[in-house]
Amino acid sequence: MAKIVYDGPDGTNEREIDADAISDSGRVEGIRVNLEEDGYLHIPYTRLYWIRMSEDEGKIDYSQV
């Protein structure tokens, strides 16, 4: 699980989501979060405070890409 803290229209927001649901955004210079039932959330880097996850979740295995 990953915890994301960002600045939204209604103030500071915090979400806990699966770390695999976070990727680079194609719309904004920032990240894209797959919220499954609610679609996608695009967060610009300028509004992102931090993303916290375990070290293993943050690693990418390029041998399978």
Short mmCIF file of C-alpha atoms in Angstrom, two decimals:
data_model
loop_
_atom_site.label_atom_id
_atom_site.label_comp_id
_atom_site.label_asym_id
_atom_site.label_seq_id
_atom_site.Cartn_x
_atom_site.Cartn_y
_atom_site.Cartn_z
CA MET A 1 0.00 0.00 0.00
CA ALA A 2 1.09 3.54 -0.70
CA LYS A 3 0.01 6.74 0.99
CA ILE A 4 -0.30 9.86 -1.20
CA VAL A 5 -0.69 13.37 0.19
CA TYR A 6 -1.57 16.13 -2.28
CA ASP A 7 -3.21 19.55 -2.52
CA GLY A 8 -6.71 19.35 -4.01
CA PRO A 9 -9.49 21.89 -4.64
CA ASP A 10 -10.89 21.36 -1.15
CA GLY A 11 -7.54 21.45 0.69
CA THR A 12 -4.98 18.79 1.57
CA ASN A 13 -6.07 15.24 0.68
CA GLU A 14 -4.63 11.91 1.76
CA ARG A 15 -5.30 8.53 0.11
CA GLU A 16 -4.06 5.00 0.70
CA ILE A 17 -3.98 2.94 -2.48
CA ASP A 18 -2.18 -0.03 -4.01
CA ALA A 19 1.32 1.08 -5.07
CA ASP A 20 0.82 -0.61 -8.47
CA ALA A 21 -1.97 1.90 -9.19
CA ILE A 22 0.53 4.80 -9.43
CA SER A 23 2.16 5.68 -12.76
CA ASP A 24 3.39 8.65 -14.77
CA SER A 25 0.59 10.82 -16.09
CA GLY A 26 0.18 11.37 -19.80
CA ARG A 27 -1.99 14.44 -19.27
CA VAL A 28 -0.06 16.53 -16.78
CA GLU A 29 3.55 16.68 -15.63
CA GLY A 30 2.91 14.51 -12.61
CA ILE A 31 1.43 11.18 -11.57
CA ARG A 32 -1.69 9.20 -12.46
CA VAL A 33 -3.54 7.21 -9.81
CA ASN A 34 -5.93 4.44 -10.87
CA LEU A 35 -8.87 4.65 -8.47
CA GLU A 36 -10.55 1.58 -10.06
CA GLU A 37 -14.24 2.39 -9.57
CA ASP A 38 -13.73 6.19 -9.72
CA GLY A 39 -11.49 6.33 -12.82
CA TYR A 40 -8.12 8.08 -12.80
CA LEU A 41 -6.76 10.94 -10.72
CA HIS A 42 -4.04 13.06 -12.36
CA ILE A 43 -1.94 14.97 -9.82
CA PRO A 44 0.64 17.55 -11.02
CA TYR A 45 4.03 17.40 -9.28
CA THR A 46 3.47 20.97 -8.01
CA ARG A 47 0.44 19.78 -5.97
CA LEU A 48 2.01 16.53 -4.73
CA TYR A 49 3.43 16.64 -1.19
CA TRP A 50 4.69 13.06 -0.91
CA ILE A 51 4.19 9.40 -1.71
CA ARG A 52 5.16 6.88 0.96
CA MET A 53 5.51 3.15 0.24
CA SER A 54 7.77 0.29 1.19
CA GLU A 55 11.13 -0.10 -0.56
CA ASP A 56 9.99 -3.30 -2.28
CA GLU A 57 6.88 -1.61 -3.69
CA GLY A 58 8.99 1.19 -5.16
CA LYS A 59 11.25 -1.14 -7.16
CA ILE A 60 10.70 -2.04 -10.82
CA ASP A 61 11.76 -5.35 -12.30
CA TYR A 62 12.94 -4.41 -15.79
CA SER A 63 13.69 -8.02 -16.72
CA GLN A 64 9.97 -8.64 -17.24
CA VAL A 65 9.16 -5.48 -19.19
#
